[in-house]
XYZ file of C-alpha atoms in Angstrom:
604
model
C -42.804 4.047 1.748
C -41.560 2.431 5.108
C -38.180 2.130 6.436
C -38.213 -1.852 6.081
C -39.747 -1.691 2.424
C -36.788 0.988 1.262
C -34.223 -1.127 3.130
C -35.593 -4.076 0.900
C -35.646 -2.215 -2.271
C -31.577 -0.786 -0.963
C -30.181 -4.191 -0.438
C -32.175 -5.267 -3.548
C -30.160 -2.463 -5.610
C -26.762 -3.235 -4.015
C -27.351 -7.123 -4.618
C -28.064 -6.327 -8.778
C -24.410 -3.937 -9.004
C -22.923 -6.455 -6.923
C -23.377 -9.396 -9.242
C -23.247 -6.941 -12.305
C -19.582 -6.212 -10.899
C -18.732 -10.455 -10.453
C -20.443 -10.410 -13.624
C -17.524 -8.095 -15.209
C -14.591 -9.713 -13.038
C -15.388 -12.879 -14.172
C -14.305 -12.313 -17.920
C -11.492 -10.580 -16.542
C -8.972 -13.590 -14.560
C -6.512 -13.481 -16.979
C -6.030 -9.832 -17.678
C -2.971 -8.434 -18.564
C -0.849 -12.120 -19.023
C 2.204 -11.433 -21.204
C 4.096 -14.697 -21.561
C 7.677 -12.906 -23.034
C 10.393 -12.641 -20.281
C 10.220 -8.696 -18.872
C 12.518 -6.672 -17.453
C 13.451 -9.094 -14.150
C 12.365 -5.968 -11.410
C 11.324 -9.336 -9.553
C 13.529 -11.858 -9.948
C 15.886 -10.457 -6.860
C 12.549 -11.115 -4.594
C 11.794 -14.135 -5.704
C 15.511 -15.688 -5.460
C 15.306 -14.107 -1.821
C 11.754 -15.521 -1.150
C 13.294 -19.242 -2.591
C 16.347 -18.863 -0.820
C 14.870 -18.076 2.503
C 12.325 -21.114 1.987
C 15.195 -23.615 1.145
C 17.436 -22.790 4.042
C 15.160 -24.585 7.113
C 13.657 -26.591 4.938
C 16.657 -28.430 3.807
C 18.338 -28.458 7.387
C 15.607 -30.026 8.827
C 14.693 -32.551 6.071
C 18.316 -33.564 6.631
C 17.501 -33.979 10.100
C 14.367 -35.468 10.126
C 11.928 -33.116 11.186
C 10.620 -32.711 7.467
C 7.247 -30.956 9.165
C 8.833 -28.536 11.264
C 10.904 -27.269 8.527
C 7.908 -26.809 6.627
C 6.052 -24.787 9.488
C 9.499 -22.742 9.451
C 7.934 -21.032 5.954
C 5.402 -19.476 8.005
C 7.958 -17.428 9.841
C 10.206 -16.744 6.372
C 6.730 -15.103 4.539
C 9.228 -11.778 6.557
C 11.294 -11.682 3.412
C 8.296 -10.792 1.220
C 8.295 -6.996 3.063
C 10.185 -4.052 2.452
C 11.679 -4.908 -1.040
C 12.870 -1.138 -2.201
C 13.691 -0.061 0.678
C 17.076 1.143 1.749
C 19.196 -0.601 4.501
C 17.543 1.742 7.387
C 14.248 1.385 6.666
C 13.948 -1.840 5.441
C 15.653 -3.407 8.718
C 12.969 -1.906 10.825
C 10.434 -3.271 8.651
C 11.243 -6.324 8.708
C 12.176 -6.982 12.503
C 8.660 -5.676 12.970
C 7.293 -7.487 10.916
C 9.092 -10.931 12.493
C 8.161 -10.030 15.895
C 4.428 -9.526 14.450
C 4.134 -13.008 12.606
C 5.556 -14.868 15.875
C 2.912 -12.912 18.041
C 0.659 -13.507 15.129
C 1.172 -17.709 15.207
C 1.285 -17.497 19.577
C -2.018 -15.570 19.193
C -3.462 -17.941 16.933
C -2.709 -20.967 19.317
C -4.011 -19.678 22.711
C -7.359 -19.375 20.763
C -7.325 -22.670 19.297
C -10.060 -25.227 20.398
C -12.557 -22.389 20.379
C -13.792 -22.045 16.904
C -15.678 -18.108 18.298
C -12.658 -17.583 19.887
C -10.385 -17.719 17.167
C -12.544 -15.804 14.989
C -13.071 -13.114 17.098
C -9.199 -13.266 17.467
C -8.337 -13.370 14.124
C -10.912 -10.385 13.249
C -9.164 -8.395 15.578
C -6.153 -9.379 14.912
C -6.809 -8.844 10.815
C -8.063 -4.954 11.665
C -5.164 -4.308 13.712
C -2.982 -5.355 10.614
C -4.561 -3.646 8.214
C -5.164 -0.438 10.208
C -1.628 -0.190 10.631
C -0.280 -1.613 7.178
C -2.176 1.704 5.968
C -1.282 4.284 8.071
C 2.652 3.247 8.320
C 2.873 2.708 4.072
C 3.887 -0.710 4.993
C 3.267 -2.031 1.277
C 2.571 -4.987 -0.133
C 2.073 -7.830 0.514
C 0.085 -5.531 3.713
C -1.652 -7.274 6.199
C -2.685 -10.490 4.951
C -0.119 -13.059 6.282
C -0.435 -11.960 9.674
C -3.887 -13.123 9.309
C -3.086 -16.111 8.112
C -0.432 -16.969 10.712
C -3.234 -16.781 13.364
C -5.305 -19.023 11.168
C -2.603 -21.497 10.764
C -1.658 -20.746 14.492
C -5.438 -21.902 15.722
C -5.682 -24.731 13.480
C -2.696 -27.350 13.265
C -2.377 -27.913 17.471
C -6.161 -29.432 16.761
C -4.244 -31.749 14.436
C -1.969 -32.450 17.242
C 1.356 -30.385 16.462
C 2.718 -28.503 19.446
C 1.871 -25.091 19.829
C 5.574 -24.120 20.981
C 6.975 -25.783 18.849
C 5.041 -24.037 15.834
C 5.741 -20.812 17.399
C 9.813 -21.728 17.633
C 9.295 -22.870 14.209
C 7.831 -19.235 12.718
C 11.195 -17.431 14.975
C 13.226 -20.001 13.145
C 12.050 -18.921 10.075
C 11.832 -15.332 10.669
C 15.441 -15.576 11.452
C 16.209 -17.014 8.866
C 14.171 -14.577 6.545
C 15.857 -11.120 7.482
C 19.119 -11.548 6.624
C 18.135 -12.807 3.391
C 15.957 -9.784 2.831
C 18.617 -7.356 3.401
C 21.774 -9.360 1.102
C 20.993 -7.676 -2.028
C 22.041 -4.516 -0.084
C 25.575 -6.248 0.164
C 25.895 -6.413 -3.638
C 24.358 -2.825 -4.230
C 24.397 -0.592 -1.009
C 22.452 2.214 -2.849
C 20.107 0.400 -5.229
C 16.818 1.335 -4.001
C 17.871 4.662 -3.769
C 19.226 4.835 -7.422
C 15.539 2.980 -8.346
C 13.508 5.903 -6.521
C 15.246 8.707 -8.395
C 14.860 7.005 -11.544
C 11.279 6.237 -11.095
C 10.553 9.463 -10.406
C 12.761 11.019 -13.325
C 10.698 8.646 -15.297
C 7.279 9.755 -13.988
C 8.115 13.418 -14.164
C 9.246 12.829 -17.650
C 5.760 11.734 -18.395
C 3.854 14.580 -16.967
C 6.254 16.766 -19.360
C 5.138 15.295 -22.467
C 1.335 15.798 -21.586
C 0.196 18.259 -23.553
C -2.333 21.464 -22.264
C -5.928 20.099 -21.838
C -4.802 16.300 -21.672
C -7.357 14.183 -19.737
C -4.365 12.395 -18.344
C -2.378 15.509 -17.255
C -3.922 15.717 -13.349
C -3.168 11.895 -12.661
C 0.560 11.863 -14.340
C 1.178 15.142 -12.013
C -0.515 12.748 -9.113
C 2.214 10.200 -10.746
C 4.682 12.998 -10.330
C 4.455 14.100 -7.376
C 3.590 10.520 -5.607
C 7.685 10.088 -7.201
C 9.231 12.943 -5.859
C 7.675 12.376 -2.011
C 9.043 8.668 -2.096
C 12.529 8.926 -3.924
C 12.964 11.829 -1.191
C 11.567 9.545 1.596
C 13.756 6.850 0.014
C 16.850 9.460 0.193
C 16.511 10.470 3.775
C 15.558 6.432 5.034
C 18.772 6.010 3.306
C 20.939 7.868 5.221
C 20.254 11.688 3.608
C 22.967 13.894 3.542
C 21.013 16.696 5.193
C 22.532 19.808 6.861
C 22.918 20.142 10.767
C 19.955 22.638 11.035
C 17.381 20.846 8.917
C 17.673 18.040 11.361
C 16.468 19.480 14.221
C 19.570 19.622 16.328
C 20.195 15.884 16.154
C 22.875 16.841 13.424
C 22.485 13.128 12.728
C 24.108 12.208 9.073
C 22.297 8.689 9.337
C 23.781 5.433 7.629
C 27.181 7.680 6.182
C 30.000 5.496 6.184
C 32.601 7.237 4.832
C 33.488 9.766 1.945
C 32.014 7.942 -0.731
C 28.963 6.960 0.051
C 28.369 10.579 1.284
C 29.409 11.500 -2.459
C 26.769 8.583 -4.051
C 23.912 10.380 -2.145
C 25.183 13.873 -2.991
C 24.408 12.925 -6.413
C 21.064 11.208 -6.396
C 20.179 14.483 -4.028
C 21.283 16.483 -7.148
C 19.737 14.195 -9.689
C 16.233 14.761 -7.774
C 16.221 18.018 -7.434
C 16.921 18.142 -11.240
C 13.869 16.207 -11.757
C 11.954 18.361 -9.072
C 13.028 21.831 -10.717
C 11.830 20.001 -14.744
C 8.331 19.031 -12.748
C 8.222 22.765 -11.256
C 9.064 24.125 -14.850
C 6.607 22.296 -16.243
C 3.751 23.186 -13.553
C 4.696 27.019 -14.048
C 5.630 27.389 -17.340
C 5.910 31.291 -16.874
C 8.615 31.401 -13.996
C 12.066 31.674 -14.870
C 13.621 27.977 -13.427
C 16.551 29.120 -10.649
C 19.901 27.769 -12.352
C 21.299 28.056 -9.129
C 19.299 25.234 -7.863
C 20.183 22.247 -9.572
C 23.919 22.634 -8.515
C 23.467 23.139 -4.421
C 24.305 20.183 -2.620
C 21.415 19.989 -0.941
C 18.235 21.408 0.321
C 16.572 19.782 3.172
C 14.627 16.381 2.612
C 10.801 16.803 3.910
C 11.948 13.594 5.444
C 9.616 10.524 6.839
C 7.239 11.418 9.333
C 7.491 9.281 12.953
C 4.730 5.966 13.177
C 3.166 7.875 15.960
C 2.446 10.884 13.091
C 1.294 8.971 10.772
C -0.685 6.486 12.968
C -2.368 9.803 14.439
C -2.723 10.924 10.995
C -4.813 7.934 9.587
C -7.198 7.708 13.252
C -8.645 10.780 11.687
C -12.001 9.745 10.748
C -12.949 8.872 7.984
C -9.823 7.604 6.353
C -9.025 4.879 4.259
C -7.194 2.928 7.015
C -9.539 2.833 9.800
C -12.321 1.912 6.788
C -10.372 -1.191 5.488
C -9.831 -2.151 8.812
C -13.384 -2.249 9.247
C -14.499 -4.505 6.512
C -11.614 -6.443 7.206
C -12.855 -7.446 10.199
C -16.403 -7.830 9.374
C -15.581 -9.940 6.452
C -12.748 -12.045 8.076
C -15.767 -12.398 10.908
C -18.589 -13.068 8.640
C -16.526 -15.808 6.514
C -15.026 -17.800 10.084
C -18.641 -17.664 11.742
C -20.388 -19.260 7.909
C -17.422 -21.742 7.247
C -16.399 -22.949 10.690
C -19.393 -22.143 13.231
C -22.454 -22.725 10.493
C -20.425 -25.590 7.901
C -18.466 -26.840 10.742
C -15.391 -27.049 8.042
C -11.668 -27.908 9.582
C -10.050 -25.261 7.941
C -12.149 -22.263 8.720
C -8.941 -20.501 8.248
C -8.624 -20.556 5.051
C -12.370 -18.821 4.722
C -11.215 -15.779 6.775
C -7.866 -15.361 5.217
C -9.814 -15.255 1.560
C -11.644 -12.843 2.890
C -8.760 -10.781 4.466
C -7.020 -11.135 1.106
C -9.743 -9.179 -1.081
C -10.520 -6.786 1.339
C -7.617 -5.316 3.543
C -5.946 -3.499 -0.092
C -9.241 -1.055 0.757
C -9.903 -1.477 -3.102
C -12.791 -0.042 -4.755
C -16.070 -2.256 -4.959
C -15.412 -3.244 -8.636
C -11.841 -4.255 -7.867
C -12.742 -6.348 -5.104
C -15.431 -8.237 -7.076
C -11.988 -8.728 -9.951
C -9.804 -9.591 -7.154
C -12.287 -12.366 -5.621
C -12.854 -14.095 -8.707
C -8.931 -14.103 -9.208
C -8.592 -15.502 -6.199
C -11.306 -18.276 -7.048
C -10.426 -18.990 -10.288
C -6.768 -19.272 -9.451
C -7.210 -21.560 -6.095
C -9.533 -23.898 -8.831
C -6.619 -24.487 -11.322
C -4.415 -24.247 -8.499
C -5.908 -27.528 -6.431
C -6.440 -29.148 -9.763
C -2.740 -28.589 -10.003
C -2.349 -30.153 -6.272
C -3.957 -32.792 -7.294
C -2.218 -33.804 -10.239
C 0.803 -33.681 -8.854
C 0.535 -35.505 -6.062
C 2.407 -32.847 -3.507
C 1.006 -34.653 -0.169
C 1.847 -37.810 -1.243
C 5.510 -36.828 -2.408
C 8.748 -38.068 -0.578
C 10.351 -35.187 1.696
C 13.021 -34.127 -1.226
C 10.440 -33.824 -3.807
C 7.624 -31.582 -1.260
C 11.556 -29.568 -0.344
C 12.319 -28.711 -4.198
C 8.471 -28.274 -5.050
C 8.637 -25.842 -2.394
C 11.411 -23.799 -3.259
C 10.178 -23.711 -6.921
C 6.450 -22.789 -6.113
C 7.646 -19.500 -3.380
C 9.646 -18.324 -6.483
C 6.704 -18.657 -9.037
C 4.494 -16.966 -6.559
C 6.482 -14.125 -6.098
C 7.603 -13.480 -10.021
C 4.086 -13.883 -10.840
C 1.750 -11.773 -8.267
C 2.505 -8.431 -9.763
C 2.002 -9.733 -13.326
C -0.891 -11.328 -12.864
C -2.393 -12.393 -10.180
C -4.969 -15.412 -11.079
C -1.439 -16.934 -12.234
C 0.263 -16.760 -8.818
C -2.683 -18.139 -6.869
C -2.783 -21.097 -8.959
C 0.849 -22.029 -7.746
C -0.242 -20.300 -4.293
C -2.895 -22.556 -3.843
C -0.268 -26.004 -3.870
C 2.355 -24.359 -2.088
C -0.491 -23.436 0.759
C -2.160 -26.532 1.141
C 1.237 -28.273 1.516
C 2.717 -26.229 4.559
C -0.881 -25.309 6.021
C -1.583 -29.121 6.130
C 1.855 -30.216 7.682
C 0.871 -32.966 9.607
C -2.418 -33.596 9.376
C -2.226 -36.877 7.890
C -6.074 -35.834 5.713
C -6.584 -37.179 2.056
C -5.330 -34.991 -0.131
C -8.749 -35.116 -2.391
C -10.557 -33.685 1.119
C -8.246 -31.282 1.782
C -8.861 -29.950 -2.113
C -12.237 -29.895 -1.638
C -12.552 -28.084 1.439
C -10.326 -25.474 0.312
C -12.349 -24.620 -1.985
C -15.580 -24.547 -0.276
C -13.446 -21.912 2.126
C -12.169 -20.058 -0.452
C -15.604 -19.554 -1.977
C -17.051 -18.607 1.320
C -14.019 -16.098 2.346
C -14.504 -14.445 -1.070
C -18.291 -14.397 -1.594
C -18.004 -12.665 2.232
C -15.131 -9.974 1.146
C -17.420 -9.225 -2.087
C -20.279 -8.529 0.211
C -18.595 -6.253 2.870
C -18.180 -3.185 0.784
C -21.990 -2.990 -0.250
C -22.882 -2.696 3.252
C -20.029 -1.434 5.662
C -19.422 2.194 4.424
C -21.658 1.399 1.559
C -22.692 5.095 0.777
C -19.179 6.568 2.654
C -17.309 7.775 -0.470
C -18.790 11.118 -0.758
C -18.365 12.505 2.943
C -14.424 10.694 2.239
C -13.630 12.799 -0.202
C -14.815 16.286 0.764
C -13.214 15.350 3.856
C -9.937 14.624 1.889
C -10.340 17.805 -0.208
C -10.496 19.908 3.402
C -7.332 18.312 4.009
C -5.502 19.276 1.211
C -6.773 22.717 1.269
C -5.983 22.929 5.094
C -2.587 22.081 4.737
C -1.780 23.712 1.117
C -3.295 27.117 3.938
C -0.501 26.111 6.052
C 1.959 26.027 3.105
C 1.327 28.853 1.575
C 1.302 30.957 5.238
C 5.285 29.900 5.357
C 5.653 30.391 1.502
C 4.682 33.986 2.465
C 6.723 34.811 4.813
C 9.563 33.260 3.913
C 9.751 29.947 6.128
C 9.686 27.277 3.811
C 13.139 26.239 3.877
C 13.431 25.409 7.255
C 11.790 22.417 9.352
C 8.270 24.018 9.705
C 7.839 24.817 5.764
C 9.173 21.616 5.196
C 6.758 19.420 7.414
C 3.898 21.539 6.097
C 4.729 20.475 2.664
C 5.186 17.057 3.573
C 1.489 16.732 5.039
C 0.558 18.831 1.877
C 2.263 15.956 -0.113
C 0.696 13.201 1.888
C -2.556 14.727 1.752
C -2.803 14.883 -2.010
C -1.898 10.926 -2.139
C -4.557 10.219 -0.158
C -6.664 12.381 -1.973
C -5.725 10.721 -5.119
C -6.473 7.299 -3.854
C -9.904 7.964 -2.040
C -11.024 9.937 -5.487
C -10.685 7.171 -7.868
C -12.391 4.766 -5.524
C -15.672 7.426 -4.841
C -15.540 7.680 -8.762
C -15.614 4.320 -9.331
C -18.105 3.094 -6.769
C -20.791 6.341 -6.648
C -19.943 8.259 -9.662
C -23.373 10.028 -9.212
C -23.106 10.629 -5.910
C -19.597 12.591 -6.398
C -20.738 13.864 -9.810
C -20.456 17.620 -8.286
C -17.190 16.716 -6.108
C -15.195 15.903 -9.370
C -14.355 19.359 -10.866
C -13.085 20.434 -7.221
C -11.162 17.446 -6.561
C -9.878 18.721 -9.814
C -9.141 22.174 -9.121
C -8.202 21.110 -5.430
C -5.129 19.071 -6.618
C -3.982 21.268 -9.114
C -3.832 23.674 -5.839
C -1.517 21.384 -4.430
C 0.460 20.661 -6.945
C 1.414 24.289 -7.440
C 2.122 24.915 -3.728
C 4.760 22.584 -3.782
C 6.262 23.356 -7.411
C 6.214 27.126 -6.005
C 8.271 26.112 -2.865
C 10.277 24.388 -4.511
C 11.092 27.624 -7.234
C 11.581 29.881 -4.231
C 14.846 30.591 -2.776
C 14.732 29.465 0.736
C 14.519 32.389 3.173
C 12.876 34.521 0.544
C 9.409 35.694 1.627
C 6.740 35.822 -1.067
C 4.302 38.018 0.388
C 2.251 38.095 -2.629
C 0.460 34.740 -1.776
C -0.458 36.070 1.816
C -3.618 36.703 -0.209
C -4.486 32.926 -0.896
C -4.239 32.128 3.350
C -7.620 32.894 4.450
C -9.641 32.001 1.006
C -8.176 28.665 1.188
C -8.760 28.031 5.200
C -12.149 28.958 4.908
C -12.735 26.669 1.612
C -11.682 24.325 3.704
C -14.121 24.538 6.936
C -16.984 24.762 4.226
C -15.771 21.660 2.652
C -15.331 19.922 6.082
C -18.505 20.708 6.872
C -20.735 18.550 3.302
C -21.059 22.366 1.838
C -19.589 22.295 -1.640
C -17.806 25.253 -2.936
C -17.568 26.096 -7.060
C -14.553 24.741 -8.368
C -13.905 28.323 -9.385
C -13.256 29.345 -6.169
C -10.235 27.087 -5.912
C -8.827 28.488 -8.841
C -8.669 31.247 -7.355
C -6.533 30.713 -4.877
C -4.282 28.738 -7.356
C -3.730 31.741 -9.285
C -3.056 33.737 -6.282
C -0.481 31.572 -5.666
C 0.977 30.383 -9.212
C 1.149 33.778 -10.600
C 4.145 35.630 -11.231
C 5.726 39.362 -12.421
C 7.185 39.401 -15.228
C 10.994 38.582 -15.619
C 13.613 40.678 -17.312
């Protein structure tokens, strides 16, 4: 058979899954709706997001510069990032984030007038985003709105608003946004910290009450340990009461202002380690738990790695940042060049931020396909909703309150269920993405859904043929990387070193190497499960591996060698290279080197 005919016969195949996968998500826009009042975990964001929204946009309706005010929300989408962070972390966050949505919008306007231009700027700007919304952990909502401030930023000075002036606008905003992100602090200095440790006791909890052989038992340790790493990352952002030595000379006790709040963390460290020692117990039922443990004030955080670690970390190829980036920018490139160099629409924008939205998450094929029709479905019953209520044609007080109302919805809504929040995105959009352009509001529906069909229908199409058949070299890759660094573990485990800052960075990479192992297994699963059929029970046997290199570090008195796992060093390196290299050990093997490491004498 020829190359061309078997390329046919590929695309062919790809084409049928593809629709069989819309097919599925298209039954699915409603999942999981609940219409009883939860728990409010989101109402604090949402007040924030309204809050921030209302600010400019009631100054400068009382003004009269209704429009600016309204391009001042593109600058206050900051307050969306870092919610759970501490005061530390989430400070940094959002400044950079600021200064990236004002670059974003100035970006977007230097390109504007050139419809290549700005897709080619966009595209670039949309992998750069996502590429580094991966590797730093930003979290959600990721990378999409700086996309969409370079769409919005190449569009409306066609419609003749000043560029300047819509950059000053986003600053304004931003401004505006960051204090407002960081006031629940005020009220509750320690509250994300207090929400890590309890998510984590809560997790760990769960992996206790598996019982031996559960199906569910690897993924709730996943759970587990996924906890631990960020109520400890949470700890140390937040100003961890660490010991002089375990900060490498800097002897820096963070965000400490005085006795008390020194004595707040002292007890969350405690708390956690309680929970760490119950995971560790549970992990190695046969060793003896150290009482001891539980009551020292602390042992050393493994800390947050530096953004010039992690960005190093995630330029290792392949990786599930540099991949996202990739279709990212091949869909956000595809959907411009279709709806604004091929259609000719006015709002291209909207086209390439549709398909930023359903690709930069690097979800699995399947969960695109769901996502996309979400994202349809809701933007249908969304401008229907636009429509009806007659948002464009509103006085300034009415477009000011729908505002504030439809940021809060949003916001309460996107975690819950998403087809619901884009039908109240969709209104809020069209009215601050259309400031000023004076266009019927029955157009301006219609074309934004043409767009949104295009950007979607693109971000569907990516995955089937940009890393298409990646997922299996991904994750034997990812399962070298975990054995590689539980190696390095174990080799200070041995000898006594895990305490101190090199046994602690080695389990940290450990730690962030099994997350990342977690997340690019369950997408190979779910997009080749026949092509990873073999890779499953070693994925298996790999993270158990993990897991028990950590709960053994954690049962070992630091500066106590355990020269007994010196024996598990070399096996595991060398499972490694073979892995690195496509050759596929037995899963056997690995548990090997797990019992090397997890076994113990007997007590008494």
């Amino acid at each position: 058979m020829s190359f061309s005919r078997r390329a046919v016969r590929g695309a062919r195949r790809r084409a049928v899954r593809g629709a069989e996968h819309l097919a599925v998500a298209a039954t699915t826009p409603f999942r999981g709706l609940r219409w009883e009042v939860r728990p409010p975990t989101r109402w604090p964001i949402a007040a924030r997001a309204s809050l921030a929204v209302a600010i400019p946009l009631t100054i400068t309706t009382l003004t009269g510069h209704h429009t600016w005010g309204l391009l001042c929300g593109t600058g206050v989408f900051t307050v969306l990032y870092g919610a759970g962070r501490p005061l530390r972390s989430r400070a940094r966050v959002l400044l950079l984030v600021a200064v990236g949505l004002i670059g974003c919008m100035a970006l977007g306007t230097l390109a504007s007038g050139n419809a290549l231009l700005s897709v080619l700027v966009t595209a670039l700007v949309g992998a750069v985003a996502t590429f580094l919304a991966h590797a730093l952990r930003l979290g959600p909502p990721g990378a999409f709105f700086f996309v969409l401030l370079v769409g919005i930023g190449g569009y409306l000075p066609s419609r003749g608003l000043d560029p300047w002036s819509m950059v000053g606008a986003t600053a304004l905003g931003a401004s505006i946004a960051v204090p407002i992100a960081l006031f629940d602090l005020l009220l509750d200095r320690r509250g994300p910290e207090r929400a890590a440790v309890a998510a984590a006791g809560r997790a760990v909890q769960a992996f206790i009450n598996t019982s031996p052989g559960d199906a569910d038992a690897e993924d709730k340790s996943t759970a587990a340990t996924n906890a631990i790493h960020d109520a400890w990352t949470t700890l140390w952002d937040g100003g961890d009461p660490v010991r002089e030595d375990h900060l490498d000379g800097r002897g820096d006790l963070g965000a400490l202002a005085d006795d008390e709040a020194v004595d707040d963390l002292e007890e969350l460290v405690t708390e956690l380690l309680v929970v760490q020692q119950r995971y560790s117990e549970r992990l190695l039922p046969q060793v003896q738990g150290n009482p001891d443990l539980a009551r020292e004030s602390m042992t050393a955080s493994l800390g947050r790695p530096s953004l010039r670690h992690l960005i190093r970390r995630a330029t290792r190829w392949p990786t599930t940042a540099l991949q996202a980036a990739l279709r990212v920018a091949t869909g956000i490139a595809a959907a411009g060049i279709v709806s604004g160099v091929l259609l000719d629409t006015s709002h291209m924008y909207w086209a390439m931020a549709a398909a930023a939205l359903v690709l930069h998450t690097g979800l699995d094929r399947r969960s695109t396909a769901v996502r996309s029709v979400e994202r349809l479905a809701g933007t249908a019953l969304g401008i229907l909703l636009f429509l009806l209520g007659g948002f464009s044609g509103s006085g300034p007080w009415t477009v000011v309150a729908t505002v504030v109302l439809l940021q809060g919805l949003v916001e309460l809504l996107v975690v819950r269920n998403y087809t619901l929040a884009v039908v109240f995105m969709t209104p809020l959009a069209l009215t601050i993405g259309t400031a000023g352009s004076g266009l019927p509001a029955l157009e301006i529906a219609q074309e934004r859904l043409v767009d949104t069909a295009i950007g979607v229908l693109c971000g569907v199409a990516v995955p089937w043929f940009v890393g298409w058949r990646a997922g299996r070299k991904m994750l034997a890759k990812h399962l070298s990387r975990v054995l590689s660094s539980s190696a390095d573990a174990i080799a200070l485990l041995a000898v006594g070193r895990h305490g101190d800052r090199p046994g602690l960075v080695a389990q940290r990479e450990l730690s962030l190497d099994l997350q990342e192992l977690s997340a690019v297994a369950g997408r190979a699963i779910r997009d080749e499960p026949h092509r990873v059929e073999d890779l499953v029970p070693v994925r298996e046997a790999t993270a158990w591996l993990g897991f028990t290199v950590i709960a053994t570090a954690a049962q070992t008195p630091a500066d106590e060698p355990l020269e007994r796992v010196v024996a598990a060093v070399e096996p595991a390196r060398e499972l490694a290279a073979r892995l690195a290299l496509q050759d596929i050990p037995d899963h056997q093997e690995i548990r090997t080197v797990r019992a090397l490491v997890g076994r113990r004498p007997q007590l008494g």
